[in-house]
mmCIF file of C-alpha atoms in Angstrom:
data_model
loop_
_atom_site.group_PDB
_atom_site.id
_atom_site.type_symbol
_atom_site.label_atom_id
_atom_site.label_comp_id
_atom_site.label_asym_id
_atom_site.label_seq_id
_atom_site.Cartn_x
_atom_site.Cartn_y
_atom_site.Cartn_z
ATOM 1 C CA LYS A 105 -43.292 22.519 15.040
ATOM 2 C CA SER A 106 -43.252 18.893 16.768
ATOM 3 C CA GLU A 107 -46.577 19.078 18.047
ATOM 4 C CA GLY A 108 -48.009 16.204 16.576
ATOM 5 C CA SER A 109 -45.037 14.442 15.628
ATOM 6 C CA VAL A 110 -46.194 10.406 15.656
ATOM 7 C CA ILE A 111 -43.518 7.662 16.466
ATOM 8 C CA GLU A 112 -44.719 4.121 15.280
ATOM 9 C CA TYR A 113 -42.891 1.309 15.165
ATOM 10 C CA SER A 114 -42.462 -2.643 15.383
ATOM 11 C CA TYR A 115 -39.718 -4.731 16.200
ATOM 12 C CA GLU A 116 -37.475 -8.494 17.077
ATOM 13 C CA GLU A 117 -36.477 -9.579 20.174
ATOM 14 C CA ALA A 118 -35.355 -12.930 20.848
ATOM 15 C CA GLY A 119 -35.626 -13.685 16.788
ATOM 16 C CA LYS A 120 -39.622 -12.934 17.749
ATOM 17 C CA LYS A 121 -41.443 -10.499 15.945
ATOM 18 C CA ARG A 122 -43.777 -8.255 17.968
ATOM 19 C CA ASN A 123 -47.458 -8.082 16.455
ATOM 20 C CA SER A 124 -48.370 -5.295 18.663
ATOM 21 C CA THR A 125 -47.123 -1.529 17.000
ATOM 22 C CA LYS A 126 -45.916 1.042 19.348
ATOM 23 C CA ILE A 127 -47.190 4.345 18.872
ATOM 24 C CA HIS A 128 -45.850 7.746 20.468
ATOM 25 C CA THR A 129 -47.514 11.043 19.858
ATOM 26 C CA LEU A 130 -45.975 14.043 20.733
ATOM 27 C CA LYS A 131 -48.958 16.313 22.100
ATOM 28 C CA LYS A 132 -49.119 19.946 23.268
ATOM 29 C CA GLY A 133 -46.531 21.440 25.988
ATOM 30 C CA GLN A 134 -46.278 18.085 26.793
ATOM 31 C CA GLN A 135 -42.599 15.954 26.458
ATOM 32 C CA TRP A 136 -42.067 12.553 24.680
ATOM 33 C CA ASN A 137 -42.975 9.370 27.121
ATOM 34 C CA ALA A 138 -42.753 5.608 27.995
ATOM 35 C CA TYR A 139 -40.217 5.638 28.117
ATOM 36 C CA ASN A 140 -40.103 2.520 29.900
ATOM 37 C CA ARG A 141 -41.897 0.726 27.313
ATOM 38 C CA ARG A 142 -39.344 1.044 24.778
ATOM 39 C CA PRO A 143 -37.179 -2.103 23.636
ATOM 40 C CA LYS A 144 -33.331 -2.207 24.559
ATOM 41 C CA ARG A 145 -31.132 -0.896 22.606
ATOM 42 C CA THR A 146 -27.699 0.236 22.191
ATOM 43 C CA THR A 147 -27.238 3.425 20.329
ATOM 44 C CA ASP A 148 -24.743 5.733 18.930
ATOM 45 C CA PHE A 149 -24.244 8.970 17.629
ATOM 46 C CA TYR A 150 -21.852 10.343 15.753
ATOM 47 C CA GLY A 151 -21.872 14.321 15.112
ATOM 48 C CA VAL A 152 -20.169 16.871 13.461
ATOM 49 C CA SER A 153 -17.871 17.921 16.212
ATOM 50 C CA ARG A 154 -15.460 14.442 15.368
ATOM 51 C CA VAL A 155 -14.146 16.763 13.087
ATOM 52 C CA ILE A 156 -12.789 19.611 15.700
ATOM 53 C CA PRO A 157 -9.063 19.468 15.110
ATOM 54 C CA ALA A 158 -8.163 18.508 18.767
ATOM 55 C CA ASN A 159 -5.807 21.713 18.900
ATOM 56 C CA GLU A 160 -9.216 23.657 18.412
ATOM 57 C CA PHE A 161 -11.452 21.542 20.990
ATOM 58 C CA ALA A 162 -10.410 23.540 24.523
ATOM 59 C CA THR A 163 -11.958 20.271 26.778
ATOM 60 C CA PHE A 164 -9.892 17.863 24.914
ATOM 61 C CA ARG A 165 -6.198 20.090 24.816
ATOM 62 C CA ASN A 166 -7.088 20.455 28.330
ATOM 63 C CA THR A 167 -7.422 16.947 29.371
ATOM 64 C CA PHE A 168 -5.080 14.610 27.601
ATOM 65 C CA THR A 169 -2.057 18.118 28.033
ATOM 66 C CA SER A 170 -2.443 17.797 32.062
ATOM 67 C CA THR A 171 -0.313 15.786 33.552
ATOM 68 C CA ALA A 172 -2.595 15.991 36.553
ATOM 69 C CA THR A 173 -5.402 13.791 34.481
ATOM 70 C CA GLY A 174 -5.422 9.964 34.571
ATOM 71 C CA PHE A 175 -5.702 8.245 31.183
ATOM 72 C CA GLN A 176 -7.101 4.315 30.291
ATOM 73 C CA LYS A 177 -4.448 3.085 27.653
ATOM 74 C CA GLY A 178 -5.384 0.928 24.999
ATOM 75 C CA SER A 179 -4.991 -0.336 21.693
ATOM 76 C CA LEU A 180 -7.402 -1.283 18.834
ATOM 77 C CA SER A 181 -7.737 -5.008 17.695
ATOM 78 C CA GLN A 182 -5.485 -6.085 14.198
ATOM 79 C CA LYS A 183 -8.690 -6.340 12.625
ATOM 80 C CA SER A 184 -9.513 -2.370 13.020
ATOM 81 C CA VAL A 185 -5.995 -1.810 12.819
ATOM 82 C CA GLU A 186 -6.156 -3.219 9.067
ATOM 83 C CA THR A 187 -9.380 -1.992 8.283
ATOM 84 C CA ILE A 188 -8.129 1.885 8.763
ATOM 85 C CA LYS A 189 -4.847 0.782 7.524
ATOM 86 C CA ASN A 190 -6.749 -0.261 3.839
ATOM 87 C CA ILE A 191 -8.420 2.836 4.375
ATOM 88 C CA LEU A 192 -5.490 5.312 4.171
ATOM 89 C CA ASN A 193 -3.159 3.479 2.717
ATOM 90 C CA LYS A 194 -0.449 4.038 4.741
ATOM 91 C CA PRO A 195 1.905 1.122 6.517
ATOM 92 C CA LEU A 196 0.329 1.108 9.800
ATOM 93 C CA GLU A 197 0.800 -1.029 12.390
ATOM 94 C CA SER A 198 -0.477 -0.201 15.455
ATOM 95 C CA VAL A 199 -3.377 2.462 17.386
ATOM 96 C CA ASP A 200 -2.697 3.104 20.452
ATOM 97 C CA VAL A 201 -6.013 4.309 22.540
ATOM 98 C CA ASN A 202 -6.133 6.715 25.490
ATOM 99 C CA SER A 203 -9.213 7.557 27.185
ATOM 100 C CA SER A 204 -10.584 9.659 30.014
ATOM 101 C CA SER A 205 -13.891 9.180 31.690
ATOM 102 C CA LYS A 206 -13.854 13.085 32.020
ATOM 103 C CA LEU A 207 -14.672 13.230 28.194
ATOM 104 C CA ALA A 208 -16.916 10.500 26.760
ATOM 105 C CA ASN A 209 -16.481 9.364 22.754
ATOM 106 C CA PHE A 210 -13.457 11.497 22.925
ATOM 107 C CA GLN A 211 -10.122 9.158 22.435
ATOM 108 C CA LEU A 212 -6.569 10.855 22.462
ATOM 109 C CA ASN A 213 -5.399 8.586 19.036
ATOM 110 C CA SER A 214 -1.966 7.656 18.205
ATOM 111 C CA ILE A 215 -1.265 5.975 15.074
ATOM 112 C CA ASN A 216 2.353 3.843 14.812
ATOM 113 C CA LEU A 217 3.648 3.001 11.392
ATOM 114 C CA SER A 218 6.035 0.703 9.986
ATOM 115 C CA ASN A 219 8.528 3.373 9.302
ATOM 116 C CA GLY A 220 8.335 4.530 13.395
ATOM 117 C CA LEU A 221 6.716 7.519 12.804
ATOM 118 C CA SER A 222 4.537 7.952 15.344
ATOM 119 C CA TYR A 223 1.757 11.076 16.062
ATOM 120 C CA SER A 224 -1.929 11.799 17.844
ATOM 121 C CA ASN A 225 -4.972 13.584 17.182
ATOM 122 C CA PHE A 226 -2.742 16.872 17.729
ATOM 123 C CA ASN A 227 -1.164 16.286 14.579
ATOM 124 C CA MET A 228 -3.469 14.358 12.221
ATOM 125 C CA GLY A 229 -5.477 15.819 9.448
ATOM 126 C CA ALA A 230 -9.061 15.855 9.917
ATOM 127 C CA GLY A 231 -9.870 12.612 7.829
ATOM 128 C CA GLU A 232 -7.444 9.990 9.665
ATOM 129 C CA GLU A 233 -8.932 10.877 12.899
ATOM 130 C CA VAL A 234 -12.785 10.323 11.846
ATOM 131 C CA ILE A 235 -11.530 7.600 9.981
ATOM 132 C CA ILE A 236 -10.051 5.966 12.918
ATOM 133 C CA SER A 237 -12.910 7.243 15.491
ATOM 134 C CA ILE A 238 -15.584 5.715 13.395
ATOM 135 C CA ILE A 239 -14.106 2.321 12.486
ATOM 136 C CA SER A 240 -12.977 1.985 16.348
ATOM 137 C CA ARG A 241 -15.955 2.944 17.818
ATOM 138 C CA MET A 242 -17.990 1.222 15.334
ATOM 139 C CA ALA A 243 -15.771 -2.577 15.995
ATOM 140 C CA GLU A 244 -16.706 -2.348 19.651
ATOM 141 C CA LEU A 245 -20.773 -2.414 19.319
ATOM 142 C CA PRO A 246 -22.633 -4.979 20.380
ATOM 143 C CA GLU A 247 -24.373 -7.246 17.886
ATOM 144 C CA HIS A 248 -27.554 -5.464 16.675
ATOM 145 C CA SER A 249 -26.842 -1.893 17.547
ATOM 146 C CA ILE A 250 -27.825 1.055 15.626
ATOM 147 C CA VAL A 251 -25.476 4.492 14.603
ATOM 148 C CA LEU A 252 -26.054 7.677 13.122
ATOM 149 C CA ILE A 253 -24.046 9.436 11.873
ATOM 150 C CA GLU A 254 -24.144 13.210 10.286
ATOM 151 C CA GLU A 255 -22.333 13.823 7.435
ATOM 152 C CA LEU A 256 -20.692 11.423 6.964
ATOM 153 C CA GLU A 257 -18.591 12.399 4.118
ATOM 154 C CA LEU A 258 -17.077 15.220 6.506
ATOM 155 C CA GLY A 259 -13.572 15.762 6.083
ATOM 156 C CA LEU A 260 -12.939 13.478 3.920
ATOM 157 C CA HIS A 261 -11.945 12.762 0.055
ATOM 158 C CA PRO A 262 -13.965 10.911 -2.746
ATOM 159 C CA LYS A 263 -11.681 8.205 -2.509
ATOM 160 C CA ALA A 264 -11.420 8.100 1.303
ATOM 161 C CA GLN A 265 -15.597 8.202 0.735
ATOM 162 C CA LYS A 266 -15.963 5.132 -1.724
ATOM 163 C CA VAL A 267 -13.466 3.216 0.401
ATOM 164 C CA LEU A 268 -14.847 4.094 4.375
ATOM 165 C CA ILE A 269 -18.458 3.403 2.601
ATOM 166 C CA GLU A 270 -17.318 -0.674 1.382
ATOM 167 C CA LYS A 271 -15.469 -1.177 4.763
ATOM 168 C CA LEU A 272 -18.979 0.662 6.998
ATOM 169 C CA PHE A 273 -20.573 -2.613 4.676
ATOM 170 C CA TYR A 274 -18.513 -5.429 5.678
ATOM 171 C CA ILE A 275 -18.686 -4.209 10.039
ATOM 172 C CA VAL A 276 -22.416 -3.826 9.315
ATOM 173 C CA LEU A 277 -23.481 -6.887 7.806
ATOM 174 C CA GLU A 278 -21.104 -9.317 10.090
ATOM 175 C CA LYS A 279 -22.362 -7.385 13.385
ATOM 176 C CA LYS A 280 -25.484 -6.966 12.194
ATOM 177 C CA LEU A 281 -25.675 -3.001 12.519
ATOM 178 C CA GLN A 282 -28.546 -0.571 11.371
ATOM 179 C CA LEU A 283 -26.309 2.749 10.247
ATOM 180 C CA ILE A 284 -28.227 5.485 9.279
ATOM 181 C CA PHE A 285 -26.280 8.526 8.085
ATOM 182 C CA THR A 286 -27.374 11.939 6.305
ATOM 183 C CA THR A 287 -24.746 13.280 3.289
ATOM 184 C CA HIS A 288 -24.424 15.819 0.709
ATOM 185 C CA SER A 289 -21.930 13.648 -1.217
ATOM 186 C CA PRO A 290 -22.885 11.394 -4.467
ATOM 187 C CA PHE A 291 -20.540 9.333 -3.973
ATOM 188 C CA LEU A 292 -21.513 7.869 -0.610
ATOM 189 C CA PHE A 293 -25.563 8.688 -2.097
ATOM 190 C CA ASP A 294 -24.549 6.641 -5.861
ATOM 191 C CA ALA A 295 -22.545 3.410 -3.253
ATOM 192 C CA MET A 296 -26.192 2.879 -1.417
ATOM 193 C CA PRO A 297 -29.120 0.480 -2.574
ATOM 194 C CA LYS A 298 -31.990 2.415 -3.848
ATOM 195 C CA GLU A 299 -33.642 0.924 -1.376
ATOM 196 C CA ALA A 300 -31.702 2.668 1.294
ATOM 197 C CA ARG A 301 -32.148 6.136 -0.469
ATOM 198 C CA VAL A 302 -34.901 8.898 1.269
ATOM 199 C CA LEU A 303 -34.542 11.654 -0.033
ATOM 200 C CA LEU A 304 -35.897 14.746 2.478
ATOM 201 C CA LYS A 305 -37.214 17.731 0.881
ATOM 202 C CA LYS A 306 -39.010 21.035 2.774
ATOM 203 C CA PRO A 307 -40.243 23.657 0.379
ATOM 204 C CA LYS A 308 -41.989 25.298 2.848
ATOM 205 C CA ASP A 309 -43.684 24.349 6.411
ATOM 206 C CA SER A 310 -44.232 20.808 5.371
ATOM 207 C CA LEU A 311 -41.067 18.156 5.181
ATOM 208 C CA GLU A 312 -41.408 15.902 1.532
ATOM 209 C CA VAL A 313 -40.348 12.387 1.948
ATOM 210 C CA TYR A 314 -38.828 10.618 -1.142
ATOM 211 C CA TYR A 315 -38.388 6.409 -0.817
ATOM 212 C CA GLY A 316 -35.592 5.268 -3.311
ATOM 213 C CA ALA A 317 -34.635 8.528 -5.094
ATOM 214 C CA SER A 318 -32.852 8.799 -8.094
ATOM 215 C CA SER A 319 -29.397 10.241 -7.671
ATOM 216 C CA SER A 320 -30.541 12.815 -10.571
ATOM 217 C CA LEU A 321 -33.403 13.674 -8.718
ATOM 218 C CA ALA A 322 -31.488 13.827 -5.322
ATOM 219 C CA PHE A 323 -28.745 15.961 -6.525
ATOM 220 C CA SER A 324 -31.094 18.304 -8.807
ATOM 221 C CA ALA A 325 -32.691 19.173 -5.876
ATOM 222 C CA LEU A 326 -29.742 19.849 -3.567
ATOM 223 C CA THR A 327 -27.664 21.718 -6.715
ATOM 224 C CA GLY A 328 -31.030 23.621 -8.482
ATOM 225 C CA GLU A 329 -29.849 22.453 -11.090
ATOM 226 C CA ASN A 330 -31.672 20.034 -13.736
ATOM 227 C CA LEU A 331 -30.088 16.400 -13.720
ATOM 228 C CA LYS A 332 -30.722 14.847 -16.602
ATOM 229 C CA GLU A 333 -31.947 11.046 -16.028
ATOM 230 C CA LEU A 334 -31.293 10.052 -19.237
ATOM 231 C CA THR A 335 -30.092 10.489 -22.551
ATOM 232 C CA VAL A 336 -31.541 9.174 -25.700
ATOM 233 C CA TYR A 337 -30.051 9.558 -29.017
ATOM 234 C CA VAL A 338 -31.783 8.550 -31.874
ATOM 235 C CA GLU A 339 -30.943 8.938 -35.845
ATOM 236 C CA ASP A 340 -31.945 11.978 -37.936
#
């Protein structure tokens, strides 16, 4: 199904926009090629595995409960802690981070509250762990990185979604990141400017792309209900 797919892009390097446009086409029986010609750029992907509870993730449990495993210990910056504190609305003082070479992109985080209570991933709610993971990783990325997040709303209630996207906007602007995420959440969709919205529909074997879609159009397609764009009241 992917045969004939085309990737076309231009980019800026050292402040100068490249005049030439690069094109890659996936041909029958072949793989994407010419990787050596692509510009270098840090890319970070956040899949749905981030919401798997630590106790249900066997590799995570076996790694961080073994006394034979060596950990690299650290802590989040105070700036990241303040951001997480505002989203969680808890008296957060610090966040400890333990990482292992056995697990890429997975860390054992421990929350330390001002009332003396401390607990790790093994006792966190899914939303807490998701927020700490996203904020801490994005804060460490170099400028101009691209961030891809699958189903950003996973594990988060509506209020947390709204606060999280606001904080992500600050990080994106400060570090000049490019953020692309998928969502079925009206709260996240409405938070995005019209220019940043893309609705993908697949009626059969083809893919329809709508740029700048309104919330009513997008969620009419998702729910199967006809959501009105506008209600007009007239006299008599």
